[in-house]
């Protein structure tokens, strides 16, 4: 019997020895992932060309065909995939008209509201499939009134107008794109008493600044007839199912209840071209706007009005409950299949969408193809990797929000991180945003990938040339599909891209021609985006201990609290002591878990140095539970920064550290509840309003303390 046991032990240790010696480390596969044989710019360009052959707005047949293409590509790469469908409220234009009534003797101008094709346009034959220019969820109606110019339509712009003694109540306002979310432009106009809104694309911001500048297709700039369309919905998800998924047979709000909810506009709006906006500006008199409100040197003088020009605007929408399709693909983890690393990108586009969003979709498919190549080499991820290709993002983050709401509890307990790419490439220069514990992981990945525009250096080296330290933004804005993950359920997240804003955004000219001429002619930036995105995913999926660093979070909280202290320096009776104390607790917790991670790694190195297979096997088994428990703490600390009641007046937004600015959905605010309360208190200056500021400070302090307890795994 004893001899059999010895023989068995020798067999086990021999097989273990063979396993450990023959199985490459995970880092081997990570290096393969970014090696030239694995990356393929031709494949990416082919994917993008196929995805952008036709306009594919959410709810259309063309977008369903694009979903089938994504599904088949994932499936052909041995990724188990399926469609996740929802029935949601979408709106489309039914009819539109816009007339400018000019002072006599000039005749009225009725605008065509049409984006023009150009000579040799390869997409001219499908241009009629582009929906007429409109704002999704804009209120139907007919309005007529004097027109007033309000610059970018920000709260501060209306304050300037009010300080000048100009009354725009009852007017139709003309605002230009470029600073805040269009839905906030409409809401701010309503708050100021306007009865309608026109939003145009100013040549100074999108047209090359005049001075003989040419536009697409000769140059990258927006043509004079180009129009930036988009949504004016200020919420997230299907407006008829706020907080619950739009599944078959679900409860839905009525149209009246949706309007009472406050997230859909209460006045009519329409997007217009730069050429049409300039015609209207010529008919506005009154006070000359300040220099910073003016256009380029070739533009007319911008005046505020109102009038004497009169706008006659009619917009009628059709509302449809449409089926949208998320494509979900899963590579199951070999050791921790119940822990998820999610890569997400949306597919639907206002028109052709070569930049927004299908540069990201093409990159998503490239990552999937590279992962399949790794699997053929023997790689198996430790944790499950999930590919999510969202639908109806452009209407209001609908596909991702409905999926998160339907799977909320499972996701809240199992998701390690969410990695978003919306626009993968719009030009040169790497950009990133993240929840702070993932900052170092992004930096590490950029140090391993060559700069697509200068192969003699890495993306990181190029990045730091533009700033003293890599600038990583935060995910407080509502601009893409990370919103439901970060702001609703508290999942650590990232968002990366190459290039910033681009001139033909949300217009008919965002097509494959623009991308291949101006955005990324050689598709090398797409390849680099895939490499960085995939490397971050691989580290999160494969590292035994999650590569999170909460020191960065503590620094971010401390800096934001100090900024808040300066802002409140003249406010009597407001104490930030609870907030600073909670941050100190989190600092202590971060130090503790860093020490624990260091201890585990030192033990592992010592174990391997011993060369005792029996010891390796025993201690590996003993430590497995410890690593799992530590990873759960690292993962769940972000969840602790949410509050079930959400932000005041905005209960869907649960995260008390990061959420959109109340008056700019694209903006990112740290401590958004405190910021909103301060704005109200400054406006009303009552004891009750300042008490609300203090209450919000206490709320943030409590969630930061909770995060500290989670990191320390300590019961009180």
XYZ file of N, CA and C in Angstrom, residues 266-387:
366
model
N -39.258 70.115 -23.061
C -40.604 70.684 -23.001
C -40.816 71.757 -24.051
N -39.778 72.039 -24.856
C -39.913 72.964 -25.985
C -39.281 72.324 -27.220
N -39.719 72.795 -28.382
C -39.281 72.235 -29.658
C -37.851 72.666 -29.991
N -37.118 71.765 -30.617
C -35.753 72.105 -31.037
C -35.434 71.435 -32.364
N -34.405 71.948 -33.033
C -33.962 71.397 -34.307
C -32.487 71.727 -34.508
N -31.682 70.769 -34.987
C -30.296 71.080 -35.351
C -30.246 71.623 -36.771
N -29.377 72.597 -37.028
C -29.262 73.172 -38.369
C -27.788 73.306 -38.751
N -27.555 73.588 -40.007
C -26.190 73.688 -40.523
C -25.557 75.028 -40.179
N -24.252 75.096 -40.382
C -23.546 76.351 -40.194
C -24.007 77.409 -41.182
N -24.281 77.003 -42.421
C -24.738 77.954 -43.434
C -26.085 78.552 -43.051
N -26.996 77.717 -42.562
C -28.314 78.209 -42.150
C -28.210 79.075 -40.897
N -27.342 78.659 -39.989
C -27.147 79.462 -38.778
C -26.618 80.846 -39.096
N -25.722 80.937 -40.078
C -25.153 82.232 -40.444
C -26.202 83.141 -41.080
N -27.103 82.568 -41.866
C -28.190 83.364 -42.441
C -29.069 83.949 -41.343
N -29.338 83.168 -40.340
C -30.179 83.643 -39.235
C -29.455 84.724 -38.440
N -28.162 84.540 -38.218
C -27.383 85.527 -37.458
C -27.393 86.899 -38.140
N -27.454 86.902 -39.456
C -27.492 88.172 -40.186
C -28.767 88.955 -39.899
N -29.778 88.271 -39.402
C -31.076 88.918 -39.161
C -31.321 89.179 -37.684
N -30.273 89.092 -36.886
C -30.405 89.403 -35.465
C -29.749 90.753 -35.204
N -30.474 91.654 -34.570
C -29.957 92.990 -34.268
C -29.708 93.159 -32.783
N -29.752 94.402 -32.333
C -29.567 94.683 -30.916
C -28.113 94.759 -30.514
N -27.840 94.416 -29.274
C -26.512 94.533 -28.676
C -25.516 93.610 -29.374
N -24.332 94.162 -29.688
C -23.259 93.338 -30.257
C -22.700 92.432 -29.168
N -22.588 91.143 -29.473
C -22.064 90.192 -28.496
C -20.581 90.438 -28.241
N -20.128 90.014 -27.057
C -18.715 90.147 -26.705
C -17.832 89.378 -27.689
N -16.556 89.700 -27.674
C -15.612 89.119 -28.620
C -15.609 87.594 -28.565
N -15.661 87.040 -27.345
C -15.600 85.581 -27.229
C -16.875 84.899 -27.732
N -17.910 85.675 -27.986
C -19.145 85.132 -28.547
C -19.164 85.211 -30.074
N -18.171 85.848 -30.683
C -18.152 86.069 -32.117
C -17.659 84.835 -32.876
N -17.871 84.836 -34.191
C -17.397 83.762 -35.043
C -16.031 84.067 -35.608
N -15.675 83.414 -36.715
C -14.364 83.642 -37.312
C -14.346 84.973 -38.060
N -13.195 85.314 -38.628
C -13.009 86.649 -39.206
C -13.887 86.893 -40.439
N -14.382 85.815 -41.066
C -15.239 85.970 -42.238
C -16.728 85.948 -41.895
N -17.046 85.761 -40.614
C -18.441 85.658 -40.200
C -19.056 87.049 -40.049
N -20.376 87.152 -40.112
C -21.020 88.440 -39.830
C -20.859 88.790 -38.362
N -21.145 90.026 -37.999
C -21.107 90.427 -36.597
C -22.260 89.749 -35.864
N -21.943 89.091 -34.757
C -22.970 88.398 -33.991
C -23.591 89.368 -32.987
N -24.900 89.509 -33.073
C -25.659 90.320 -32.126
C -26.618 89.414 -31.360
N -27.112 89.898 -30.236
C -27.905 89.052 -29.353
C -29.394 89.107 -29.670
N -29.912 90.259 -30.103
C -31.337 90.362 -30.372
C -32.139 90.617 -29.095
N -33.370 90.103 -28.962
C -34.094 89.298 -29.942
C -34.523 90.109 -31.169
N -34.679 89.416 -32.289
C -35.135 90.000 -33.532
C -34.099 90.918 -34.156
N -34.476 91.616 -35.222
C -35.840 91.650 -35.757
C -36.255 90.416 -36.561
N -35.307 89.521 -36.865
C -35.668 88.311 -37.583
C -36.633 87.460 -36.774
N -37.551 86.826 -37.481
C -38.550 85.961 -36.848
C -38.395 84.551 -37.402
N -38.439 83.585 -36.506
C -38.343 82.178 -36.887
C -39.722 81.531 -36.793
N -40.062 80.773 -37.836
C -41.276 79.952 -37.842
C -40.815 78.498 -37.951
N -40.956 77.760 -36.854
C -40.405 76.401 -36.753
C -41.516 75.394 -36.477
N -41.521 74.335 -37.249
C -42.433 73.209 -36.998
C -41.633 71.911 -36.999
N -41.877 71.115 -35.980
C -41.269 69.780 -35.942
C -42.310 68.796 -35.426
N -42.474 67.702 -36.135
C -43.372 66.643 -35.700
C -42.602 65.326 -35.702
N -42.678 64.644 -34.581
C -41.951 63.381 -34.427
C -42.912 62.207 -34.473
N -42.368 61.056 -34.852
C -43.124 59.813 -34.693
C -42.421 58.977 -33.623
N -43.211 58.452 -32.699
C -42.684 57.637 -31.608
C -43.012 56.171 -31.871
N -41.996 55.318 -31.698
C -42.154 53.902 -32.026
C -41.517 53.056 -30.922
N -42.212 51.999 -30.509
C -41.569 50.997 -29.662
C -40.832 50.048 -30.600
N -39.515 50.141 -30.600
C -38.677 49.390 -31.542
C -37.848 48.340 -30.818
N -37.503 47.289 -31.537
C -36.618 46.264 -30.991
C -35.172 46.657 -31.239
N -34.394 46.677 -30.173
C -32.955 46.916 -30.304
C -32.216 45.648 -29.906
N -30.991 45.517 -30.390
C -30.249 44.273 -30.215
C -28.835 44.533 -29.715
N -28.569 44.117 -28.501
C -27.190 44.041 -28.021
C -26.616 42.699 -28.453
N -25.348 42.695 -28.846
C -24.658 41.440 -29.145
C -23.729 41.129 -27.986
N -23.891 39.956 -27.390
C -23.116 39.557 -26.216
C -22.303 38.316 -26.555
N -20.986 38.378 -26.351
C -20.111 37.239 -26.581
C -19.299 36.926 -25.338
N -19.105 35.625 -25.043
C -18.474 35.230 -23.785
C -17.340 34.238 -24.028
N -16.154 34.554 -23.487
C -15.060 33.594 -23.371
C -15.013 33.201 -21.894
N -15.333 31.979 -21.603
C -15.459 31.562 -20.200
C -14.100 31.398 -19.549
N -13.979 31.906 -18.328
C -12.732 31.793 -17.587
C -12.459 30.369 -17.146
N -11.175 30.007 -17.102
C -10.795 28.639 -16.752
C -10.790 28.400 -15.255
N -10.481 29.448 -14.461
C -10.363 29.270 -13.016
C -11.423 30.039 -12.227
N -11.793 31.206 -12.715
C -12.822 31.997 -12.037
C -13.873 32.427 -13.062
N -14.653 31.476 -13.553
C -15.629 31.820 -14.593
C -16.723 32.772 -14.114
N -16.891 32.872 -12.794
C -17.931 33.744 -12.240
C -17.439 35.162 -11.967
N -16.269 35.510 -12.492
C -15.771 36.886 -12.411
C -15.626 37.403 -13.845
N -16.203 38.580 -14.104
C -16.342 39.063 -15.476
C -15.498 40.302 -15.733
N -14.788 40.292 -16.861
C -14.153 41.484 -17.416
C -14.920 41.808 -18.691
N -15.536 42.985 -18.747
C -16.440 43.318 -19.847
C -15.826 44.387 -20.740
N -15.811 44.099 -22.058
C -15.406 45.082 -23.060
C -16.664 45.526 -23.803
N -16.912 46.830 -23.865
C -18.138 47.305 -24.478
C -17.930 48.415 -25.490
N -18.742 48.384 -26.537
C -18.758 49.419 -27.579
C -20.149 49.420 -28.187
N -20.655 50.596 -28.582
C -21.968 50.594 -29.230
C -21.815 50.548 -30.745
N -22.883 50.116 -31.401
C -22.851 49.860 -32.844
C -23.688 50.873 -33.628
N -24.808 51.321 -33.051
C -25.737 52.196 -33.772
C -25.101 53.544 -34.055
N -25.460 54.138 -35.198
C -24.891 55.424 -35.605
C -25.997 56.316 -36.146
N -25.785 57.619 -36.029
C -26.762 58.551 -36.605
C -26.774 58.465 -38.128
N -25.599 58.247 -38.708
C -25.527 58.084 -40.159
C -24.642 56.875 -40.465
N -23.471 57.100 -41.078
C -22.589 55.988 -41.434
C -21.714 55.559 -40.249
N -21.330 56.509 -39.408
C -20.668 56.173 -38.153
C -19.280 55.596 -38.246
N -18.470 56.050 -39.197
C -17.122 55.483 -39.332
C -16.259 55.804 -38.117
N -16.396 57.016 -37.596
C -15.689 57.372 -36.367
C -16.524 56.945 -35.165
N -17.732 57.498 -35.094
C -18.622 57.269 -33.959
C -19.811 56.434 -34.392
N -19.837 55.132 -34.033
C -18.969 54.436 -33.084
C -18.147 53.317 -33.710
N -18.229 53.167 -35.043
C -17.775 51.902 -35.611
C -16.277 51.754 -35.718
N -15.520 52.854 -35.501
C -14.081 52.650 -35.294
C -13.895 51.774 -34.057
N -14.718 51.991 -33.052
C -14.670 51.157 -31.844
C -15.169 49.750 -32.091
N -16.214 49.596 -32.917
C -16.730 48.257 -33.220
C -15.689 47.439 -33.977
N -15.022 48.070 -34.937
C -13.978 47.369 -35.688
C -12.842 46.936 -34.773
N -12.497 47.789 -33.823
C -11.435 47.458 -32.866
C -11.893 46.335 -31.931
N -13.163 46.359 -31.519
C -13.698 45.275 -30.681
C -13.557 43.934 -31.387
N -13.875 43.904 -32.670
C -13.765 42.656 -33.424
C -12.308 42.250 -33.606
N -11.422 43.224 -33.728
C -9.987 42.926 -33.809
C -9.489 42.286 -32.516
N -9.915 42.820 -31.374
C -9.530 42.227 -30.085
C -10.036 40.796 -29.997
N -11.284 40.575 -30.405
C -11.851 39.223 -30.374
C -11.043 38.263 -31.245
N -10.648 38.709 -32.419
C -9.867 37.853 -33.319
C -8.496 37.539 -32.733
N -7.883 38.524 -32.099
C -6.576 38.257 -31.471
C -6.714 37.282 -30.302
N -7.800 37.399 -29.533
C -8.010 36.463 -28.430
C -8.189 35.036 -28.955
N -8.859 34.896 -30.091
C -8.999 33.573 -30.695
C -7.636 33.013 -31.088
N -6.752 33.858 -31.630
C -5.404 33.409 -31.968
C -4.645 32.963 -30.714
N -4.834 33.692 -29.615
C -4.197 33.294 -28.351
C -4.716 31.945 -27.879
N -6.022 31.721 -28.020
C -6.595 30.442 -27.592
C -6.001 29.286 -28.389
N -5.735 29.521 -29.660
C -5.110 28.481 -30.481
C -3.691 28.177 -30.011
N -3.058 29.175 -29.364
C -1.706 28.980 -28.824
C -1.729 28.338 -27.444
N -2.926 28.138 -26.878
C -3.034 27.490 -25.573
C -3.485 28.386 -24.431
N -3.712 29.663 -24.712
C -4.144 30.595 -23.656
C -5.582 30.346 -23.239
N -5.807 30.396 -21.951
C -7.154 30.375 -21.393
C -7.220 31.462 -20.328
N -8.183 32.372 -20.403
C -8.241 33.429 -19.386
C -8.615 32.859 -18.024
N -8.058 33.435 -17.007
C -8.403 33.027 -15.639
C -9.871 33.348 -15.348
N -10.276 34.569 -15.747
C -11.652 35.032 -15.513
C -12.375 35.130 -16.856
N -13.683 35.186 -16.818
C -14.468 35.278 -18.039
C -14.340 36.663 -18.662
N -14.272 36.680 -19.981
C -14.239 37.926 -20.746
C -15.535 38.022 -21.542
N -16.218 39.149 -21.420
C -17.498 39.338 -22.088
C -17.396 40.513 -23.056
N -17.756 40.256 -24.309
C -17.822 41.306 -25.327
C -19.269 41.788 -25.423
